[in-house]
Amino acid sequence: MIGWGIETLVATTLLMLLVLAIRKPVRQAFGPHIAYALWSMPVIRLFLPSLPGDWGISRLIAPLTEKAQAAPGMVMGVLNPAALPADLDPAIVTRVDLTVAGHHAAAALVPPTQAAGEPNLLVLLLALWAIGALAFLFYHLIAHRRFCRHLLARARVDRTVAGGRVRVIETDAAHGPLAFGIWRKYVAFPRDFTERYDEIERDLALAHELGHHLRGDLIANWAALFVLAIHWFNPIAWRAFRAFRADQEMACDALVLAGRAQALRHAYGRAIVKSAHGGAVSAACHLHTINDLKGRLRMLTTDKTSRTRLMGGAAAVTALTIVGLGLTASGTRAADSVRQRVAQSTGVNLAALNVVPPAPPAPIAAPAGAAQAAVPAPPAPPA
């Protein structure tokens, strides 16, 4: 499990770098919908089980998996068993009689953590990672819940749209249009929404937020936050999360403008500019993110992508996803090769260390007719 976890962190990071590198040319060639679909690769890889075969990522991180798998089972030799600490558990000590160059000696095989009396560094790193991931998720769950309660507590206007499935509120706590809620769907507008936006801009802003609910972007945001929690220490993951949210907004922009008149693009651009004032890491979908405002406005001036190009882009993304997941999948052959290398270099079978150690072998009987030589008594241990 430790080796699989390390491989998964490295593989998802590599896939994030791949998407960051190709998202812009893919968006220009096939449209924002296809670029947004690229972000499914790291999420799928996160839940991909170990596959049989020697895949590429296993070769790249062989030193890391070797340390992670060999460290708990490595043994150290103590040539003088009498020198072992008095408080050492005798159940974990295996006494072995050795014969080297005609001389007899005794050795004790002891797990390193027991012999050294120091905590395992790998265990400390895993504990630190788990604490950071849980703290990240707990903070965002609490903050999002308080944010939603604050929006609803200060709401003054409440109506339903989309057949009663989505509630639209106007609240003092909202600085711009936003969508939130998975089980109970909401769209929030600021109190001065009617004064700041004309009728066309209000309709387009509402269509944008309803598009987030229609596409399931709120669920995608929580999945992205889960991935970011696992990679809370990784700056690449933070950069990827911001790019993911920008691609999400551009894809929703394209959804709103699909099938509408070209003249509405100018009004839609005005609504984006009026709403832009900043953004934050959140599960809600904000229309007012300013990070990629220029890219969103530039996208409004491009021609819409044809259906043929969309189908070609979808096929290309599907093929790229299969190849990317295949090249970064965890293979079981790598773990077996690590165990074999450890056994060849140390003579220790890691798989056998999980069972009760066998009894010492019986002494070799002397040949028939040979005189029994007196075995000298072992020397007294040094002080």
mmCIF file with all atom_site columns, C-alpha atoms in Angstrom, residues 157-366:
data_model
loop_
_atom_site.group_PDB
_atom_site.id
_atom_site.type_symbol
_atom_site.label_atom_id
_atom_site.label_alt_id
_atom_site.label_comp_id
_atom_site.label_asym_id
_atom_site.label_entity_id
_atom_site.label_seq_id
_atom_site.pdbx_PDB_ins_code
_atom_site.Cartn_x
_atom_site.Cartn_y
_atom_site.Cartn_z
_atom_site.occupancy
_atom_site.B_iso_or_equiv
_atom_site.pdbx_formal_charge
_atom_site.auth_seq_id
_atom_site.auth_comp_id
_atom_site.auth_asym_id
_atom_site.auth_atom_id
_atom_site.pdbx_PDB_model_num
ATOM 1   C CA . VAL A 1 157 ? -35.473 37.691  -2.123  1.00 0.00 ? 157 VAL A CA 1
ATOM 2   C CA . ASP A 1 158 ? -36.233 34.005  -2.626  1.00 0.00 ? 158 ASP A CA 1
ATOM 3   C CA . ARG A 1 159 ? -37.757 32.423  -5.742  1.00 0.00 ? 159 ARG A CA 1
ATOM 4   C CA . THR A 1 160 ? -37.423 29.184  -7.683  1.00 0.00 ? 160 THR A CA 1
ATOM 5   C CA . VAL A 1 161 ? -36.485 28.507  -11.298 1.00 0.00 ? 161 VAL A CA 1
ATOM 6   C CA . ALA A 1 162 ? -35.842 25.452  -13.498 1.00 0.00 ? 162 ALA A CA 1
ATOM 7   C CA . GLY A 1 163 ? -39.123 23.845  -12.564 1.00 0.00 ? 163 GLY A CA 1
ATOM 8   C CA . GLY A 1 164 ? -38.662 24.509  -8.854  1.00 0.00 ? 164 GLY A CA 1
ATOM 9   C CA . ARG A 1 165 ? -35.391 22.570  -8.663  1.00 0.00 ? 165 ARG A CA 1
ATOM 10  C CA . VAL A 1 166 ? -33.147 25.630  -8.079  1.00 0.00 ? 166 VAL A CA 1
ATOM 11  C CA . ARG A 1 167 ? -33.758 28.432  -5.578  1.00 0.00 ? 167 ARG A CA 1
ATOM 12  C CA . VAL A 1 168 ? -32.606 31.947  -6.518  1.00 0.00 ? 168 VAL A CA 1
ATOM 13  C CA . ILE A 1 169 ? -31.824 34.333  -3.683  1.00 0.00 ? 169 ILE A CA 1
ATOM 14  C CA . GLU A 1 170 ? -30.566 37.896  -3.377  1.00 0.00 ? 170 GLU A CA 1
ATOM 15  C CA . THR A 1 171 ? -28.387 38.446  -0.329  1.00 0.00 ? 171 THR A CA 1
ATOM 16  C CA . ASP A 1 172 ? -26.077 41.037  1.153   1.00 0.00 ? 172 ASP A CA 1
ATOM 17  C CA . ALA A 1 173 ? -23.424 38.344  1.719   1.00 0.00 ? 173 ALA A CA 1
ATOM 18  C CA . ALA A 1 174 ? -22.859 37.767  -2.023  1.00 0.00 ? 174 ALA A CA 1
ATOM 19  C CA . HIS A 1 175 ? -20.478 40.044  -3.912  1.00 0.00 ? 175 HIS A CA 1
ATOM 20  C CA . GLY A 1 176 ? -21.357 38.552  -7.274  1.00 0.00 ? 176 GLY A CA 1
ATOM 21  C CA . PRO A 1 177 ? -23.389 35.761  -8.902  1.00 0.00 ? 177 PRO A CA 1
ATOM 22  C CA . LEU A 1 178 ? -22.545 32.275  -7.618  1.00 0.00 ? 178 LEU A CA 1
ATOM 23  C CA . ALA A 1 179 ? -23.972 28.756  -7.510  1.00 0.00 ? 179 ALA A CA 1
ATOM 24  C CA . PHE A 1 180 ? -23.789 26.487  -4.470  1.00 0.00 ? 180 PHE A CA 1
ATOM 25  C CA . GLY A 1 181 ? -25.431 23.395  -3.068  1.00 0.00 ? 181 GLY A CA 1
ATOM 26  C CA . ILE A 1 182 ? -25.514 19.808  -4.309  1.00 0.00 ? 182 ILE A CA 1
ATOM 27  C CA . TRP A 1 183 ? -28.645 18.321  -2.738  1.00 0.00 ? 183 TRP A CA 1
ATOM 28  C CA . ARG A 1 184 ? -30.416 21.684  -2.430  1.00 0.00 ? 184 ARG A CA 1
ATOM 29  C CA . LYS A 1 185 ? -29.375 23.791  -5.371  1.00 0.00 ? 185 LYS A CA 1
ATOM 30  C CA . TYR A 1 186 ? -29.062 27.566  -5.007  1.00 0.00 ? 186 TYR A CA 1
ATOM 31  C CA . VAL A 1 187 ? -28.091 30.557  -7.119  1.00 0.00 ? 187 VAL A CA 1
ATOM 32  C CA . ALA A 1 188 ? -27.148 33.680  -5.180  1.00 0.00 ? 188 ALA A CA 1
ATOM 33  C CA . PHE A 1 189 ? -27.025 37.272  -6.451  1.00 0.00 ? 189 PHE A CA 1
ATOM 34  C CA . PRO A 1 190 ? -25.971 40.460  -4.639  1.00 0.00 ? 190 PRO A CA 1
ATOM 35  C CA . ARG A 1 191 ? -28.650 42.839  -3.370  1.00 0.00 ? 191 ARG A CA 1
ATOM 36  C CA . ASP A 1 192 ? -27.764 45.470  -5.976  1.00 0.00 ? 192 ASP A CA 1
ATOM 37  C CA . PHE A 1 193 ? -28.007 42.925  -8.789  1.00 0.00 ? 193 PHE A CA 1
ATOM 38  C CA . THR A 1 194 ? -30.969 44.689  -10.417 1.00 0.00 ? 194 THR A CA 1
ATOM 39  C CA . GLU A 1 195 ? -29.278 48.087  -10.327 1.00 0.00 ? 195 GLU A CA 1
ATOM 40  C CA . ARG A 1 196 ? -25.843 46.984  -11.572 1.00 0.00 ? 196 ARG A CA 1
ATOM 41  C CA . TYR A 1 197 ? -26.976 44.625  -14.346 1.00 0.00 ? 197 TYR A CA 1
ATOM 42  C CA . ASP A 1 198 ? -29.457 45.247  -17.124 1.00 0.00 ? 198 ASP A CA 1
ATOM 43  C CA . GLU A 1 199 ? -32.096 42.691  -18.027 1.00 0.00 ? 199 GLU A CA 1
ATOM 44  C CA . ILE A 1 200 ? -30.005 40.880  -20.668 1.00 0.00 ? 200 ILE A CA 1
ATOM 45  C CA . GLU A 1 201 ? -26.991 40.688  -18.348 1.00 0.00 ? 201 GLU A CA 1
ATOM 46  C CA . ARG A 1 202 ? -29.159 39.304  -15.530 1.00 0.00 ? 202 ARG A CA 1
ATOM 47  C CA . ASP A 1 203 ? -30.557 36.589  -17.791 1.00 0.00 ? 203 ASP A CA 1
ATOM 48  C CA . LEU A 1 204 ? -27.081 35.597  -18.983 1.00 0.00 ? 204 LEU A CA 1
ATOM 49  C CA . ALA A 1 205 ? -25.684 35.550  -15.429 1.00 0.00 ? 205 ALA A CA 1
ATOM 50  C CA . LEU A 1 206 ? -28.561 33.337  -14.282 1.00 0.00 ? 206 LEU A CA 1
ATOM 51  C CA . ALA A 1 207 ? -28.019 31.021  -17.249 1.00 0.00 ? 207 ALA A CA 1
ATOM 52  C CA . HIS A 1 208 ? -24.334 30.765  -16.332 1.00 0.00 ? 208 HIS A CA 1
ATOM 53  C CA . GLU A 1 209 ? -25.026 29.708  -12.747 1.00 0.00 ? 209 GLU A CA 1
ATOM 54  C CA . LEU A 1 210 ? -27.752 27.275  -13.809 1.00 0.00 ? 210 LEU A CA 1
ATOM 55  C CA . GLY A 1 211 ? -25.241 25.808  -16.250 1.00 0.00 ? 211 GLY A CA 1
ATOM 56  C CA . HIS A 1 212 ? -22.968 24.935  -13.314 1.00 0.00 ? 212 HIS A CA 1
ATOM 57  C CA . HIS A 1 213 ? -25.792 22.959  -11.710 1.00 0.00 ? 213 HIS A CA 1
ATOM 58  C CA . LEU A 1 214 ? -26.724 21.324  -15.011 1.00 0.00 ? 214 LEU A CA 1
ATOM 59  C CA . ARG A 1 215 ? -23.155 20.151  -15.698 1.00 0.00 ? 215 ARG A CA 1
ATOM 60  C CA . GLY A 1 216 ? -22.513 18.900  -12.146 1.00 0.00 ? 216 GLY A CA 1
ATOM 61  C CA . ASP A 1 217 ? -19.691 21.383  -11.585 1.00 0.00 ? 217 ASP A CA 1
ATOM 62  C CA . LEU A 1 218 ? -20.409 21.573  -7.851  1.00 0.00 ? 218 LEU A CA 1
ATOM 63  C CA . ILE A 1 219 ? -19.666 17.854  -7.526  1.00 0.00 ? 219 ILE A CA 1
ATOM 64  C CA . ALA A 1 220 ? -16.546 18.287  -9.660  1.00 0.00 ? 220 ALA A CA 1
ATOM 65  C CA . ASN A 1 221 ? -15.368 21.045  -7.310  1.00 0.00 ? 221 ASN A CA 1
ATOM 66  C CA . TRP A 1 222 ? -15.574 18.756  -4.289  1.00 0.00 ? 222 TRP A CA 1
ATOM 67  C CA . ALA A 1 223 ? -13.695 16.052  -6.193  1.00 0.00 ? 223 ALA A CA 1
ATOM 68  C CA . ALA A 1 224 ? -11.005 18.605  -7.049  1.00 0.00 ? 224 ALA A CA 1
ATOM 69  C CA . LEU A 1 225 ? -10.803 19.703  -3.404  1.00 0.00 ? 225 LEU A CA 1
ATOM 70  C CA . PHE A 1 226 ? -10.378 16.048  -2.385  1.00 0.00 ? 226 PHE A CA 1
ATOM 71  C CA . VAL A 1 227 ? -7.474  15.686  -4.812  1.00 0.00 ? 227 VAL A CA 1
ATOM 72  C CA . LEU A 1 228 ? -5.993  18.960  -3.540  1.00 0.00 ? 228 LEU A CA 1
ATOM 73  C CA . ALA A 1 229 ? -6.283  17.703  0.045   1.00 0.00 ? 229 ALA A CA 1
ATOM 74  C CA . ILE A 1 230 ? -4.202  14.649  -0.864  1.00 0.00 ? 230 ILE A CA 1
ATOM 75  C CA . HIS A 1 231 ? -1.661  16.940  -2.556  1.00 0.00 ? 231 HIS A CA 1
ATOM 76  C CA . TRP A 1 232 ? -1.848  19.736  0.055   1.00 0.00 ? 232 TRP A CA 1
ATOM 77  C CA . PHE A 1 233 ? 1.960   19.938  0.142   1.00 0.00 ? 233 PHE A CA 1
ATOM 78  C CA . ASN A 1 234 ? 2.335   19.993  -3.655  1.00 0.00 ? 234 ASN A CA 1
ATOM 79  C CA . PRO A 1 235 ? 2.551   23.453  -5.337  1.00 0.00 ? 235 PRO A CA 1
ATOM 80  C CA . ILE A 1 236 ? 1.812   21.842  -8.705  1.00 0.00 ? 236 ILE A CA 1
ATOM 81  C CA . ALA A 1 237 ? -1.564  20.687  -7.386  1.00 0.00 ? 237 ALA A CA 1
ATOM 82  C CA . TRP A 1 238 ? -2.452  24.216  -6.228  1.00 0.00 ? 238 TRP A CA 1
ATOM 83  C CA . ARG A 1 239 ? -1.570  25.593  -9.656  1.00 0.00 ? 239 ARG A CA 1
ATOM 84  C CA . ALA A 1 240 ? -3.594  22.816  -11.281 1.00 0.00 ? 240 ALA A CA 1
ATOM 85  C CA . PHE A 1 241 ? -6.624  23.584  -9.093  1.00 0.00 ? 241 PHE A CA 1
ATOM 86  C CA . ARG A 1 242 ? -6.660  27.235  -10.181 1.00 0.00 ? 242 ARG A CA 1
ATOM 87  C CA . ALA A 1 243 ? -6.311  26.207  -13.831 1.00 0.00 ? 243 ALA A CA 1
ATOM 88  C CA . PHE A 1 244 ? -9.109  23.667  -13.392 1.00 0.00 ? 244 PHE A CA 1
ATOM 89  C CA . ARG A 1 245 ? -11.456 26.345  -12.067 1.00 0.00 ? 245 ARG A CA 1
ATOM 90  C CA . ALA A 1 246 ? -10.557 28.679  -14.937 1.00 0.00 ? 246 ALA A CA 1
ATOM 91  C CA . ASP A 1 247 ? -11.268 25.950  -17.509 1.00 0.00 ? 247 ASP A CA 1
ATOM 92  C CA . GLN A 1 248 ? -14.526 25.196  -15.724 1.00 0.00 ? 248 GLN A CA 1
ATOM 93  C CA . GLU A 1 249 ? -15.679 28.801  -16.078 1.00 0.00 ? 249 GLU A CA 1
ATOM 94  C CA . MET A 1 250 ? -14.683 28.945  -19.747 1.00 0.00 ? 250 MET A CA 1
ATOM 95  C CA . ALA A 1 251 ? -16.574 25.728  -20.460 1.00 0.00 ? 251 ALA A CA 1
ATOM 96  C CA . CYS A 1 252 ? -19.645 27.146  -18.739 1.00 0.00 ? 252 CYS A CA 1
ATOM 97  C CA . ASP A 1 253 ? -19.284 30.365  -20.757 1.00 0.00 ? 253 ASP A CA 1
ATOM 98  C CA . ALA A 1 254 ? -19.304 28.312  -23.950 1.00 0.00 ? 254 ALA A CA 1
ATOM 99  C CA . LEU A 1 255 ? -22.378 26.435  -22.748 1.00 0.00 ? 255 LEU A CA 1
ATOM 100 C CA . VAL A 1 256 ? -24.291 29.676  -22.115 1.00 0.00 ? 256 VAL A CA 1
ATOM 101 C CA . LEU A 1 257 ? -23.380 31.230  -25.465 1.00 0.00 ? 257 LEU A CA 1
ATOM 102 C CA . ALA A 1 258 ? -24.034 28.083  -27.517 1.00 0.00 ? 258 ALA A CA 1
ATOM 103 C CA . GLY A 1 259 ? -26.920 28.722  -29.884 1.00 0.00 ? 259 GLY A CA 1
ATOM 104 C CA . ARG A 1 260 ? -27.288 32.388  -28.907 1.00 0.00 ? 260 ARG A CA 1
ATOM 105 C CA . ALA A 1 261 ? -26.894 35.393  -31.157 1.00 0.00 ? 261 ALA A CA 1
ATOM 106 C CA . GLN A 1 262 ? -23.433 36.823  -31.688 1.00 0.00 ? 262 GLN A CA 1
ATOM 107 C CA . ALA A 1 263 ? -24.590 40.200  -30.378 1.00 0.00 ? 263 ALA A CA 1
ATOM 108 C CA . LEU A 1 264 ? -25.149 38.741  -26.899 1.00 0.00 ? 264 LEU A CA 1
ATOM 109 C CA . ARG A 1 265 ? -21.429 38.110  -26.464 1.00 0.00 ? 265 ARG A CA 1
ATOM 110 C CA . HIS A 1 266 ? -20.842 41.783  -25.756 1.00 0.00 ? 266 HIS A CA 1
ATOM 111 C CA . ALA A 1 267 ? -23.511 41.825  -23.027 1.00 0.00 ? 267 ALA A CA 1
ATOM 112 C CA . TYR A 1 268 ? -22.100 38.629  -21.577 1.00 0.00 ? 268 TYR A CA 1
ATOM 113 C CA . GLY A 1 269 ? -18.622 40.157  -21.477 1.00 0.00 ? 269 GLY A CA 1
ATOM 114 C CA . ARG A 1 270 ? -20.031 43.170  -19.584 1.00 0.00 ? 270 ARG A CA 1
ATOM 115 C CA . ALA A 1 271 ? -21.588 40.847  -17.021 1.00 0.00 ? 271 ALA A CA 1
ATOM 116 C CA . ILE A 1 272 ? -18.233 39.100  -16.498 1.00 0.00 ? 272 ILE A CA 1
ATOM 117 C CA . VAL A 1 273 ? -16.385 42.383  -16.037 1.00 0.00 ? 273 VAL A CA 1
ATOM 118 C CA . LYS A 1 274 ? -18.988 43.718  -13.578 1.00 0.00 ? 274 LYS A CA 1
ATOM 119 C CA . SER A 1 275 ? -18.763 40.549  -11.510 1.00 0.00 ? 275 SER A CA 1
ATOM 120 C CA . ALA A 1 276 ? -14.968 40.185  -11.455 1.00 0.00 ? 276 ALA A CA 1
ATOM 121 C CA . HIS A 1 277 ? -13.263 41.141  -8.207  1.00 0.00 ? 277 HIS A CA 1
ATOM 122 C CA . GLY A 1 278 ? -11.343 38.070  -7.053  1.00 0.00 ? 278 GLY A CA 1
ATOM 123 C CA . GLY A 1 279 ? -11.682 34.419  -6.165  1.00 0.00 ? 279 GLY A CA 1
ATOM 124 C CA . ALA A 1 280 ? -10.707 31.832  -3.560  1.00 0.00 ? 280 ALA A CA 1
ATOM 125 C CA . VAL A 1 281 ? -10.413 28.093  -3.070  1.00 0.00 ? 281 VAL A CA 1
ATOM 126 C CA . SER A 1 282 ? -14.042 27.102  -2.582  1.00 0.00 ? 282 SER A CA 1
ATOM 127 C CA . ALA A 1 283 ? -16.570 24.469  -3.572  1.00 0.00 ? 283 ALA A CA 1
ATOM 128 C CA . ALA A 1 284 ? -19.007 27.096  -4.850  1.00 0.00 ? 284 ALA A CA 1
ATOM 129 C CA . CYS A 1 285 ? -18.979 28.261  -8.468  1.00 0.00 ? 285 CYS A CA 1
ATOM 130 C CA . HIS A 1 286 ? -18.301 31.995  -8.705  1.00 0.00 ? 286 HIS A CA 1
ATOM 131 C CA . LEU A 1 287 ? -18.873 34.036  -11.836 1.00 0.00 ? 287 LEU A CA 1
ATOM 132 C CA . HIS A 1 288 ? -16.580 36.725  -10.425 1.00 0.00 ? 288 HIS A CA 1
ATOM 133 C CA . THR A 1 289 ? -13.188 35.002  -10.614 1.00 0.00 ? 289 THR A CA 1
ATOM 134 C CA . ILE A 1 290 ? -10.633 37.477  -11.922 1.00 0.00 ? 290 ILE A CA 1
ATOM 135 C CA . ASN A 1 291 ? -7.628  35.174  -12.298 1.00 0.00 ? 291 ASN A CA 1
ATOM 136 C CA . ASP A 1 292 ? -8.201  34.362  -15.974 1.00 0.00 ? 292 ASP A CA 1
ATOM 137 C CA . LEU A 1 293 ? -10.493 37.246  -16.884 1.00 0.00 ? 293 LEU A CA 1
ATOM 138 C CA . LYS A 1 294 ? -8.513  38.081  -20.011 1.00 0.00 ? 294 LYS A CA 1
ATOM 139 C CA . GLY A 1 295 ? -8.682  34.494  -21.220 1.00 0.00 ? 295 GLY A CA 1
ATOM 140 C CA . ARG A 1 296 ? -12.434 34.361  -20.704 1.00 0.00 ? 296 ARG A CA 1
ATOM 141 C CA . LEU A 1 297 ? -13.005 37.616  -22.586 1.00 0.00 ? 297 LEU A CA 1
ATOM 142 C CA . ARG A 1 298 ? -10.690 36.499  -25.381 1.00 0.00 ? 298 ARG A CA 1
ATOM 143 C CA . MET A 1 299 ? -12.650 33.263  -25.681 1.00 0.00 ? 299 MET A CA 1
ATOM 144 C CA . LEU A 1 300 ? -15.814 35.276  -26.358 1.00 0.00 ? 300 LEU A CA 1
ATOM 145 C CA . THR A 1 301 ? -14.287 36.649  -29.558 1.00 0.00 ? 301 THR A CA 1
ATOM 146 C CA . THR A 1 302 ? -13.435 33.232  -31.023 1.00 0.00 ? 302 THR A CA 1
ATOM 147 C CA . ASP A 1 303 ? -15.703 31.412  -33.392 1.00 0.00 ? 303 ASP A CA 1
ATOM 148 C CA . LYS A 1 304 ? -17.663 28.486  -32.062 1.00 0.00 ? 304 LYS A CA 1
ATOM 149 C CA . THR A 1 305 ? -16.195 25.031  -32.571 1.00 0.00 ? 305 THR A CA 1
ATOM 150 C CA . SER A 1 306 ? -17.847 22.794  -35.139 1.00 0.00 ? 306 SER A CA 1
ATOM 151 C CA . ARG A 1 307 ? -19.417 19.487  -34.150 1.00 0.00 ? 307 ARG A CA 1
ATOM 152 C CA . THR A 1 308 ? -16.827 17.563  -36.171 1.00 0.00 ? 308 THR A CA 1
ATOM 153 C CA . ARG A 1 309 ? -13.970 19.220  -34.339 1.00 0.00 ? 309 ARG A CA 1
ATOM 154 C CA . LEU A 1 310 ? -15.672 18.590  -30.992 1.00 0.00 ? 310 LEU A CA 1
ATOM 155 C CA . MET A 1 311 ? -16.015 14.890  -31.792 1.00 0.00 ? 311 MET A CA 1
ATOM 156 C CA . GLY A 1 312 ? -12.392 14.731  -32.903 1.00 0.00 ? 312 GLY A CA 1
ATOM 157 C CA . GLY A 1 313 ? -11.274 16.450  -29.705 1.00 0.00 ? 313 GLY A CA 1
ATOM 158 C CA . ALA A 1 314 ? -13.328 14.087  -27.561 1.00 0.00 ? 314 ALA A CA 1
ATOM 159 C CA . ALA A 1 315 ? -11.758 11.093  -29.313 1.00 0.00 ? 315 ALA A CA 1
ATOM 160 C CA . ALA A 1 316 ? -8.276  12.566  -28.850 1.00 0.00 ? 316 ALA A CA 1
ATOM 161 C CA . VAL A 1 317 ? -8.860  13.219  -25.142 1.00 0.00 ? 317 VAL A CA 1
ATOM 162 C CA . THR A 1 318 ? -10.196 9.683   -24.664 1.00 0.00 ? 318 THR A CA 1
ATOM 163 C CA . ALA A 1 319 ? -7.141  8.188   -26.353 1.00 0.00 ? 319 ALA A CA 1
ATOM 164 C CA . LEU A 1 320 ? -4.811  10.436  -24.358 1.00 0.00 ? 320 LEU A CA 1
ATOM 165 C CA . THR A 1 321 ? -6.542  9.442   -21.121 1.00 0.00 ? 321 THR A CA 1
ATOM 166 C CA . ILE A 1 322 ? -6.158  5.733   -21.841 1.00 0.00 ? 322 ILE A CA 1
ATOM 167 C CA . VAL A 1 323 ? -2.493  6.122   -22.756 1.00 0.00 ? 323 VAL A CA 1
ATOM 168 C CA . GLY A 1 324 ? -1.767  8.387   -19.783 1.00 0.00 ? 324 GLY A CA 1
ATOM 169 C CA . LEU A 1 325 ? -3.441  6.086   -17.293 1.00 0.00 ? 325 LEU A CA 1
ATOM 170 C CA . GLY A 1 326 ? -1.728  3.065   -18.813 1.00 0.00 ? 326 GLY A CA 1
ATOM 171 C CA . LEU A 1 327 ? 1.737   4.588   -18.633 1.00 0.00 ? 327 LEU A CA 1
ATOM 172 C CA . THR A 1 328 ? 1.296   5.785   -15.049 1.00 0.00 ? 328 THR A CA 1
ATOM 173 C CA . ALA A 1 329 ? -0.543  2.754   -13.641 1.00 0.00 ? 329 ALA A CA 1
ATOM 174 C CA . SER A 1 330 ? 0.969   0.827   -10.744 1.00 0.00 ? 330 SER A CA 1
ATOM 175 C CA . GLY A 1 331 ? 2.232   -2.640  -11.671 1.00 0.00 ? 331 GLY A CA 1
ATOM 176 C CA . THR A 1 332 ? 2.772   -5.609  -9.403  1.00 0.00 ? 332 THR A CA 1
ATOM 177 C CA . ARG A 1 333 ? 5.873   -6.818  -11.232 1.00 0.00 ? 333 ARG A CA 1
ATOM 178 C CA . ALA A 1 334 ? 7.829   -3.856  -9.886  1.00 0.00 ? 334 ALA A CA 1
ATOM 179 C CA . ALA A 1 335 ? 7.095   -4.869  -6.290  1.00 0.00 ? 335 ALA A CA 1
ATOM 180 C CA . ASP A 1 336 ? 8.211   -8.447  -6.971  1.00 0.00 ? 336 ASP A CA 1
ATOM 181 C CA . SER A 1 337 ? 11.452  -7.263  -8.550  1.00 0.00 ? 337 SER A CA 1
ATOM 182 C CA . VAL A 1 338 ? 12.154  -5.094  -5.508  1.00 0.00 ? 338 VAL A CA 1
ATOM 183 C CA . ARG A 1 339 ? 11.746  -8.082  -3.197  1.00 0.00 ? 339 ARG A CA 1
ATOM 184 C CA . GLN A 1 340 ? 14.024  -10.183 -5.404  1.00 0.00 ? 340 GLN A CA 1
ATOM 185 C CA . ARG A 1 341 ? 16.752  -7.513  -5.403  1.00 0.00 ? 341 ARG A CA 1
ATOM 186 C CA . VAL A 1 342 ? 16.584  -7.245  -1.629  1.00 0.00 ? 342 VAL A CA 1
ATOM 187 C CA . ALA A 1 343 ? 16.794  -11.021 -1.275  1.00 0.00 ? 343 ALA A CA 1
ATOM 188 C CA . GLN A 1 344 ? 19.789  -11.221 -3.610  1.00 0.00 ? 344 GLN A CA 1
ATOM 189 C CA . SER A 1 345 ? 21.736  -8.440  -1.888  1.00 0.00 ? 345 SER A CA 1
ATOM 190 C CA . THR A 1 346 ? 20.947  -9.246  1.755   1.00 0.00 ? 346 THR A CA 1
ATOM 191 C CA . GLY A 1 347 ? 19.857  -12.868 1.705   1.00 0.00 ? 347 GLY A CA 1
ATOM 192 C CA . VAL A 1 348 ? 16.622  -11.889 3.462   1.00 0.00 ? 348 VAL A CA 1
ATOM 193 C CA . ASN A 1 349 ? 13.254  -12.972 2.104   1.00 0.00 ? 349 ASN A CA 1
ATOM 194 C CA . LEU A 1 350 ? 10.918  -10.059 2.854   1.00 0.00 ? 350 LEU A CA 1
ATOM 195 C CA . ALA A 1 351 ? 7.796   -12.101 2.306   1.00 0.00 ? 351 ALA A CA 1
ATOM 196 C CA . ALA A 1 352 ? 8.944   -14.657 4.891   1.00 0.00 ? 352 ALA A CA 1
ATOM 197 C CA . LEU A 1 353 ? 9.409   -11.994 7.560   1.00 0.00 ? 353 LEU A CA 1
ATOM 198 C CA . ASN A 1 354 ? 5.660   -11.720 8.033   1.00 0.00 ? 354 ASN A CA 1
ATOM 199 C CA . VAL A 1 355 ? 5.442   -15.257 9.434   1.00 0.00 ? 355 VAL A CA 1
ATOM 200 C CA . VAL A 1 356 ? 6.874   -16.824 12.570  1.00 0.00 ? 356 VAL A CA 1
ATOM 201 C CA . PRO A 1 357 ? 10.612  -17.366 12.090  1.00 0.00 ? 357 PRO A CA 1
ATOM 202 C CA . PRO A 1 358 ? 11.591  -21.024 11.685  1.00 0.00 ? 358 PRO A CA 1
ATOM 203 C CA . ALA A 1 359 ? 13.515  -22.901 14.296  1.00 0.00 ? 359 ALA A CA 1
ATOM 204 C CA . PRO A 1 360 ? 17.308  -23.046 13.908  1.00 0.00 ? 360 PRO A CA 1
ATOM 205 C CA . PRO A 1 361 ? 18.439  -25.906 11.687  1.00 0.00 ? 361 PRO A CA 1
ATOM 206 C CA . ALA A 1 362 ? 19.676  -29.067 13.342  1.00 0.00 ? 362 ALA A CA 1
ATOM 207 C CA . PRO A 1 363 ? 23.451  -29.517 13.376  1.00 0.00 ? 363 PRO A CA 1
ATOM 208 C CA . ILE A 1 364 ? 24.905  -31.621 10.573  1.00 0.00 ? 364 ILE A CA 1
ATOM 209 C CA . ALA A 1 365 ? 25.615  -35.153 11.709  1.00 0.00 ? 365 ALA A CA 1
ATOM 210 C CA . ALA A 1 366 ? 29.176  -36.375 11.487  1.00 0.00 ? 366 ALA A CA 1
#
